[in-house]
Tab-separated table of C-alpha atoms and ligand atoms in Angstrom:
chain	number	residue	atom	x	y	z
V	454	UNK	CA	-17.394	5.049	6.183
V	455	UNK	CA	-19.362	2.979	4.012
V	456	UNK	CA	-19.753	-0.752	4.662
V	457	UNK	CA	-21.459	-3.149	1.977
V	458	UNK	CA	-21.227	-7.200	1.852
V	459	UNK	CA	-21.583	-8.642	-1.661
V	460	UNK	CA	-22.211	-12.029	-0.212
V	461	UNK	CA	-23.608	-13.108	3.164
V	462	UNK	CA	-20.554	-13.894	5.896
V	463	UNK	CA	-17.983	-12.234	3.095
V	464	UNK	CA	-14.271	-13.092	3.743
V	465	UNK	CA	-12.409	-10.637	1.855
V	466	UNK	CA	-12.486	-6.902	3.638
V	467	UNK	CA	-11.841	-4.678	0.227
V	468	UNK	CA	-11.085	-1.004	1.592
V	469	UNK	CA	-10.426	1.708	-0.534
V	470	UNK	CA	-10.167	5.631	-0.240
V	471	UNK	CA	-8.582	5.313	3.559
V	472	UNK	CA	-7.120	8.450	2.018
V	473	UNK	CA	-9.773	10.874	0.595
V	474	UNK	CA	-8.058	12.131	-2.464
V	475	UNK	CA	-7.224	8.272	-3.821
V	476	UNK	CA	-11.027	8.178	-5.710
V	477	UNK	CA	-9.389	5.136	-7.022
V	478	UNK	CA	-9.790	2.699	-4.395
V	479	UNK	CA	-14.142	3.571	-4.532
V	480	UNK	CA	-14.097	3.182	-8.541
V	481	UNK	CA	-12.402	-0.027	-7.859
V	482	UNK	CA	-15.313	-1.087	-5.651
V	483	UNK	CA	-17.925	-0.274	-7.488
V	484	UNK	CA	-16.662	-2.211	-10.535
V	485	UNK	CA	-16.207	-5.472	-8.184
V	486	UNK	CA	-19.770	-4.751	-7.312
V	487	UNK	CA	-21.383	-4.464	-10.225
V	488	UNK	CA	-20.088	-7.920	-11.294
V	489	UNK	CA	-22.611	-10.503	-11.999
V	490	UNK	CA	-21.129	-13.468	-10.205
V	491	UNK	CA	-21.013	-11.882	-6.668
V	492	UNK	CA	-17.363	-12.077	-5.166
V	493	UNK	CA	-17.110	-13.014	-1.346
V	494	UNK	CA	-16.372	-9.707	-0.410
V	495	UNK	CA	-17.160	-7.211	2.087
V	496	UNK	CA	-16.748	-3.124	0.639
V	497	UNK	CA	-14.967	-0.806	2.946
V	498	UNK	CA	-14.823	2.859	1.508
V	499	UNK	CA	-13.164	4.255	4.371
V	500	UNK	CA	-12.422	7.887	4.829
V	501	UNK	CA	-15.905	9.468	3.326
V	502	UNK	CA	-15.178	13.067	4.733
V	503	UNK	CA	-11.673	13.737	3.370
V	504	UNK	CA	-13.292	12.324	0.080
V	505	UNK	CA	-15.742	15.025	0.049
V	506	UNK	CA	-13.085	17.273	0.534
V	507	UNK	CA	-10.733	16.154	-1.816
V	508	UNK	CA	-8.199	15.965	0.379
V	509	UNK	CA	-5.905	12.488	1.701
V	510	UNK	CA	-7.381	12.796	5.536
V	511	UNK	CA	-8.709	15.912	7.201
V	512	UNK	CA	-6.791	15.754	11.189
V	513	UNK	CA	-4.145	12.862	10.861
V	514	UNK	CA	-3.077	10.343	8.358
V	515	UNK	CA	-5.488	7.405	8.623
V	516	UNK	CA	-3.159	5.429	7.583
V	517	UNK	CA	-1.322	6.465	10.659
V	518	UNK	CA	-4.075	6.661	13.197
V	519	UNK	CA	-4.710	2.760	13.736
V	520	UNK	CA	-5.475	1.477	16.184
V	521	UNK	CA	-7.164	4.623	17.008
V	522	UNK	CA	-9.874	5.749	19.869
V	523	UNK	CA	-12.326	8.030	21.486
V	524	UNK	CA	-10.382	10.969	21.547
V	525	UNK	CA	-8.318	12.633	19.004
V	526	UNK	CA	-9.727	14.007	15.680
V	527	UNK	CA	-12.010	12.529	12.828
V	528	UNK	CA	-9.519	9.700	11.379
V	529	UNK	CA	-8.399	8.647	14.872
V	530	UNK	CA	-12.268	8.093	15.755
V	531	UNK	CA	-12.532	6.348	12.420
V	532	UNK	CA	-9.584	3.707	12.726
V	533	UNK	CA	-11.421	1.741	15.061
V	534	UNK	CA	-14.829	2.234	13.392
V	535	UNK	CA	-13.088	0.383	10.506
V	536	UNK	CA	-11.305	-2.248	12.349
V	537	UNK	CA	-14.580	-3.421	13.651
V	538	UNK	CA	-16.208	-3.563	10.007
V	539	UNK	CA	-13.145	-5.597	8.912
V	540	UNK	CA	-13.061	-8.106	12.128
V	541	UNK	CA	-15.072	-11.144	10.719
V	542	UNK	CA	-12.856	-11.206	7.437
V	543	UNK	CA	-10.321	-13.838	6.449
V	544	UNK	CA	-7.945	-11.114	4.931
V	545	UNK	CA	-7.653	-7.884	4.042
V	546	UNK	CA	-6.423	-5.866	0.488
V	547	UNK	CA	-6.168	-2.310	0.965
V	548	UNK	CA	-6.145	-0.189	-2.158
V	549	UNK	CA	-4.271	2.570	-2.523
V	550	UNK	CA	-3.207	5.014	-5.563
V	551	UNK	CA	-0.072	7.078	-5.748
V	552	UNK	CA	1.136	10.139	-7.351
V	553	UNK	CA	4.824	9.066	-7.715
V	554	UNK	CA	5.028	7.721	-11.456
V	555	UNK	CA	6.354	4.461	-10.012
V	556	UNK	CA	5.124	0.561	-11.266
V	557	UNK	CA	1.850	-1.300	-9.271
V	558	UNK	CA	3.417	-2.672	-6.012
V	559	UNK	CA	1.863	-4.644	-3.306
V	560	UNK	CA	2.816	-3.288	0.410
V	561	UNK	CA	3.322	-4.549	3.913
V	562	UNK	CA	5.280	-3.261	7.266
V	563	UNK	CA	8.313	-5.225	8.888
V	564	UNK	CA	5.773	-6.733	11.480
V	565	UNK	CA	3.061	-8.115	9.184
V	566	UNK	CA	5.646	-9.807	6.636
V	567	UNK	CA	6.832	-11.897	9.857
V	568	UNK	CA	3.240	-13.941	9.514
V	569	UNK	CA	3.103	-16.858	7.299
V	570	UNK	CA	-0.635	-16.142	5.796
V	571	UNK	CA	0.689	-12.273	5.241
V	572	UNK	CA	3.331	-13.633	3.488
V	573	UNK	CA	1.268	-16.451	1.337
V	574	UNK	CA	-1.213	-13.416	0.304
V	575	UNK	CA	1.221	-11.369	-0.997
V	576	UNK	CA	2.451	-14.486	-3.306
V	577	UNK	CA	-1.234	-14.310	-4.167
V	578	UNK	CA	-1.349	-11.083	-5.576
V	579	UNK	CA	-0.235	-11.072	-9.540
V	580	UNK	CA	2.411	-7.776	-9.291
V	581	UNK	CA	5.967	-8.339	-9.150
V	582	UNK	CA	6.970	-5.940	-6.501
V	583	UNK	CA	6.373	-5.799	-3.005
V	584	UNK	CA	7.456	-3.057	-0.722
V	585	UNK	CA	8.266	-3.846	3.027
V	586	UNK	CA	7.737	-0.472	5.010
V	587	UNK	CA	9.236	-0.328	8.793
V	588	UNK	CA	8.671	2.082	11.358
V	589	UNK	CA	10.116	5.029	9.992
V	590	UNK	CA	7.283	5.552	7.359
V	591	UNK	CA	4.197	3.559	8.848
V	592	UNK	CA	4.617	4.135	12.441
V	593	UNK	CA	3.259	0.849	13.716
V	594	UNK	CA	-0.316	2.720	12.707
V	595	UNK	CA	-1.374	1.660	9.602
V	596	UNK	CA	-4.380	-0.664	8.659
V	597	UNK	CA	-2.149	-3.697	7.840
V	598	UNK	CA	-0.299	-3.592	10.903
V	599	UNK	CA	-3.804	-4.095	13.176
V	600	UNK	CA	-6.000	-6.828	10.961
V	601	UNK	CA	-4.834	-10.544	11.156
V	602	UNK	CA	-3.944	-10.546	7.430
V	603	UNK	CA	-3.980	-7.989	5.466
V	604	UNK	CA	-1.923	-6.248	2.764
V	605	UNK	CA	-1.783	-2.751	0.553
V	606	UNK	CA	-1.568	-2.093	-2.955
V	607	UNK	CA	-0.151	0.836	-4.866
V	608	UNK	CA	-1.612	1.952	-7.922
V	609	UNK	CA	-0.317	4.539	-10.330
V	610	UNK	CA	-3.299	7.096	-9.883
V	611	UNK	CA	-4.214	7.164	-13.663
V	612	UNK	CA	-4.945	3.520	-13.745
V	613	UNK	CA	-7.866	2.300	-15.303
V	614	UNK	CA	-10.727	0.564	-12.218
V	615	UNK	CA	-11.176	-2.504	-14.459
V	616	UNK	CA	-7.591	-3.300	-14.812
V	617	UNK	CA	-6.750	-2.932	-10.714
V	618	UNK	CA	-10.609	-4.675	-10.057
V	619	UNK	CA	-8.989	-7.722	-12.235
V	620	UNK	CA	-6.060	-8.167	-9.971
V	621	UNK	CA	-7.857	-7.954	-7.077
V	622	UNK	CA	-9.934	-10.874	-8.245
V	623	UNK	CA	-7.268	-12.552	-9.794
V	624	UNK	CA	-5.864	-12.365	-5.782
V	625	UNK	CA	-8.361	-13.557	-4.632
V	626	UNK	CA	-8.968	-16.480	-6.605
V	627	UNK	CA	-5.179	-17.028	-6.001
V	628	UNK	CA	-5.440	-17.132	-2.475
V	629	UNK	CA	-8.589	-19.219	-2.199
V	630	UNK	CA	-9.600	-22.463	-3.765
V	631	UNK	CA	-6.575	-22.083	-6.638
V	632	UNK	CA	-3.839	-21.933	-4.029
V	633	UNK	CA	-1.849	-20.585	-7.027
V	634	UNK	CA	1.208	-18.958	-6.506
V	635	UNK	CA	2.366	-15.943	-8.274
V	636	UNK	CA	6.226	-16.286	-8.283
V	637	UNK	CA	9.315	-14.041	-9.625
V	638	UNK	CA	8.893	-11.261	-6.905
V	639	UNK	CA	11.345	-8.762	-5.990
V	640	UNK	CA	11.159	-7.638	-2.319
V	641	UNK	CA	12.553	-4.309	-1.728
V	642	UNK	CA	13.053	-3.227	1.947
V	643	UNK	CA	12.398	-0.064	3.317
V	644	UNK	CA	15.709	2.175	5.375
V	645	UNK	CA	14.199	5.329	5.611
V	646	UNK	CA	12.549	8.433	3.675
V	647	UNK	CA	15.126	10.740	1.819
V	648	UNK	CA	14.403	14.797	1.719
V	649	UNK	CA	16.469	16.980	-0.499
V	650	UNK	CA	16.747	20.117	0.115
V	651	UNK	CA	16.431	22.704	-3.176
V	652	UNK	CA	16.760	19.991	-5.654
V	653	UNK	CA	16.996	20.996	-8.855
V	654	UNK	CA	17.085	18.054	-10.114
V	655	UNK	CA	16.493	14.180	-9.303
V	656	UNK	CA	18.959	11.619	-11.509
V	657	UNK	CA	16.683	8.566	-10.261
V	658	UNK	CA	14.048	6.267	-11.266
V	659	UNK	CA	11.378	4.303	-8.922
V	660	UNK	CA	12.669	0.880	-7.836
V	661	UNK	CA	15.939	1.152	-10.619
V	662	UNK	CA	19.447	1.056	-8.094
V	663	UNK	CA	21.447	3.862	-7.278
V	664	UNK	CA	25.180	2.562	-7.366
V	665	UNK	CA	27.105	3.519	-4.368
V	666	UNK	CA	29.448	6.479	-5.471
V	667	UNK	CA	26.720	7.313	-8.387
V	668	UNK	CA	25.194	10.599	-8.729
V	669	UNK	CA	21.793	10.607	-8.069
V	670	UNK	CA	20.285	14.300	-7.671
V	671	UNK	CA	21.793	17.963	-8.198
V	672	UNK	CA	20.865	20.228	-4.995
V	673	UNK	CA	21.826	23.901	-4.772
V	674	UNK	CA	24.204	23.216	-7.931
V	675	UNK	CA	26.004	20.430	-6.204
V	676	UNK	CA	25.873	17.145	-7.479
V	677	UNK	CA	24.951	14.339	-4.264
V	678	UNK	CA	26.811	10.780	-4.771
V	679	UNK	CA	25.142	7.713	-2.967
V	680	UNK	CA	26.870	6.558	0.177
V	681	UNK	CA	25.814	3.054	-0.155
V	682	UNK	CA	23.466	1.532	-3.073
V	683	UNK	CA	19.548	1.669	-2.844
V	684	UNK	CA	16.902	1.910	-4.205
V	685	UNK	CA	14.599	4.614	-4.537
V	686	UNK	CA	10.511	4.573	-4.168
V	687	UNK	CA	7.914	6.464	-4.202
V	688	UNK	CA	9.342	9.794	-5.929
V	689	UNK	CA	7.479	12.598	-5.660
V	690	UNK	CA	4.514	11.254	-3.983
V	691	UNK	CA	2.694	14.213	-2.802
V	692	UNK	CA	1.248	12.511	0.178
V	693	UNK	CA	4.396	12.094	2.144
V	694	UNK	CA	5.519	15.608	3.216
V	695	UNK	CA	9.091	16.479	3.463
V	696	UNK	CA	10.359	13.643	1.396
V	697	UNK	CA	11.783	13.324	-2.117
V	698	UNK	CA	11.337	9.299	-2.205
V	699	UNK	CA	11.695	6.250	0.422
V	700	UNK	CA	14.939	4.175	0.213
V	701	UNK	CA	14.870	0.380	0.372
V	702	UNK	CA	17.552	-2.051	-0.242
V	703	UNK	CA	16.570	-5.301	-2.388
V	704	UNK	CA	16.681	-8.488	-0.282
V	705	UNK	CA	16.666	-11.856	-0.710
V	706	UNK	CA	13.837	-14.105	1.257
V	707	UNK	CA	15.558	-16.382	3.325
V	708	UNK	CA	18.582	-14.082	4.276
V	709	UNK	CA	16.390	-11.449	5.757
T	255	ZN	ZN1	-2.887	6.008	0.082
């Protein structure tokens, strides 16, 4: 783990590379850095030995392993190695890149989205989509779930630093004095993962519906219909094992 404040007292905890294979999350802090106007921010690149390795953690998940403790292998000895780092910060954005093809989305767990501050950072942020993961994907263990505000951001893996190092400022300045609200979000809630077995095919785009009834991949020459709509996510990410895509449903705030 490497730590680095940009300012004295920082209140922004930026983490990036809490998996070792997503180099984005370090280029992304060392553009912020090099800016000339320092931003209030304290530098968390997280998982140092996977990143050697090129790989997305080396025993467990990281992103799984929080709270963490003594025991256990190298990313459940990290966790709380980074939670400490983090604990004097305001909030939290924790940057993440995917493989799946699928649009920039921001990304919090069933228990965080019940605060009000989780809820007014995630207005902050300038992306239109926000994922809502539960219990069947994050376990109650990732970094968002254990940090009084926080939230996670998925990047397309090809994206340029400058562009995702812009957002993350523009966040920030959102969230702080400008108290500016970015509005027109769609919330998509997570039901569970989705594994098909010898696909051939996949009939589906990221975050476009599947219509109940429709079509929506061809396994072992059969053609599977949806039961009920949703709305797929994450396709072909290569970090979660066993699963084609997550399903969500699209909800409403206020009728949640
Ligand atoms: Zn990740």
């Amino acid at each position: 783990m490497k730590v680095f404040d940009l300012v004295e007292s920082p209140e922004v905890g930026i983490v990036g590379c809490l998996h070792g294979n997503e180099k984005l999350g370090a280029q992304v802090i060392r553009t912020l850095s090099s800016r000339e106007k320092k931003l209030p921010i304290r530098t968390v690149i997280a998982n140092e030995e996977a990143m050697k390795r090129d790989v997305r953690y080396i025993d467990t998940d990281l992103n799984r392993s929080f709270p963490g403790g003594q025991g256990g292998g190298i990313e459940e000895r990290l966790a709380p190695k980074i939670l400490k780092a983090l604990e004097g910060c305001r909030y939290i954005i924790d940057i993440h890149s995917t493989t799946s093809g699928m649009a920039d989305c921001v990304v919090t767990t069933t228990d965080s989205f019940r605060k009000r501050k989780v809820r007014e950072l995630i207005e902050a942020v300038p992306i239109g989509k926000v994922v809502i993961m539960n219990k069947s994907i994050g376990k109650r263990r990732s970094l968002i779930d254990h940090v009084r505000c926080g939230v996670s951001i998925e990047f397309s893996q090809d994206r340029a630093a400058e562009s995702v190092a812009a957002i993350v400022e523009r966040s920030i300045r959102n969230f702080g004095e400008d108290r500016r609200r970015h509005s027109r979000k769609e919330y998509f809630k997570v039901l569970r993962p989705l594994k098909i077995k010898d696909s051939s095919k996949l009939m589906m785009k990221d975050f476009r519906r599947v219509a109940k009834g429709s079509a929506f991949a061809v396994a072992a020459g059969k053609k599977i219909r949806a039961d009920y709509d949703f709305y797929p996510i994450f396709i072909n990410e290569r970090g979660y094992k066993d699963t084609t895509c997550i399903i969500a449903k699209k909800i409403v705030l206020g009728k949640r």
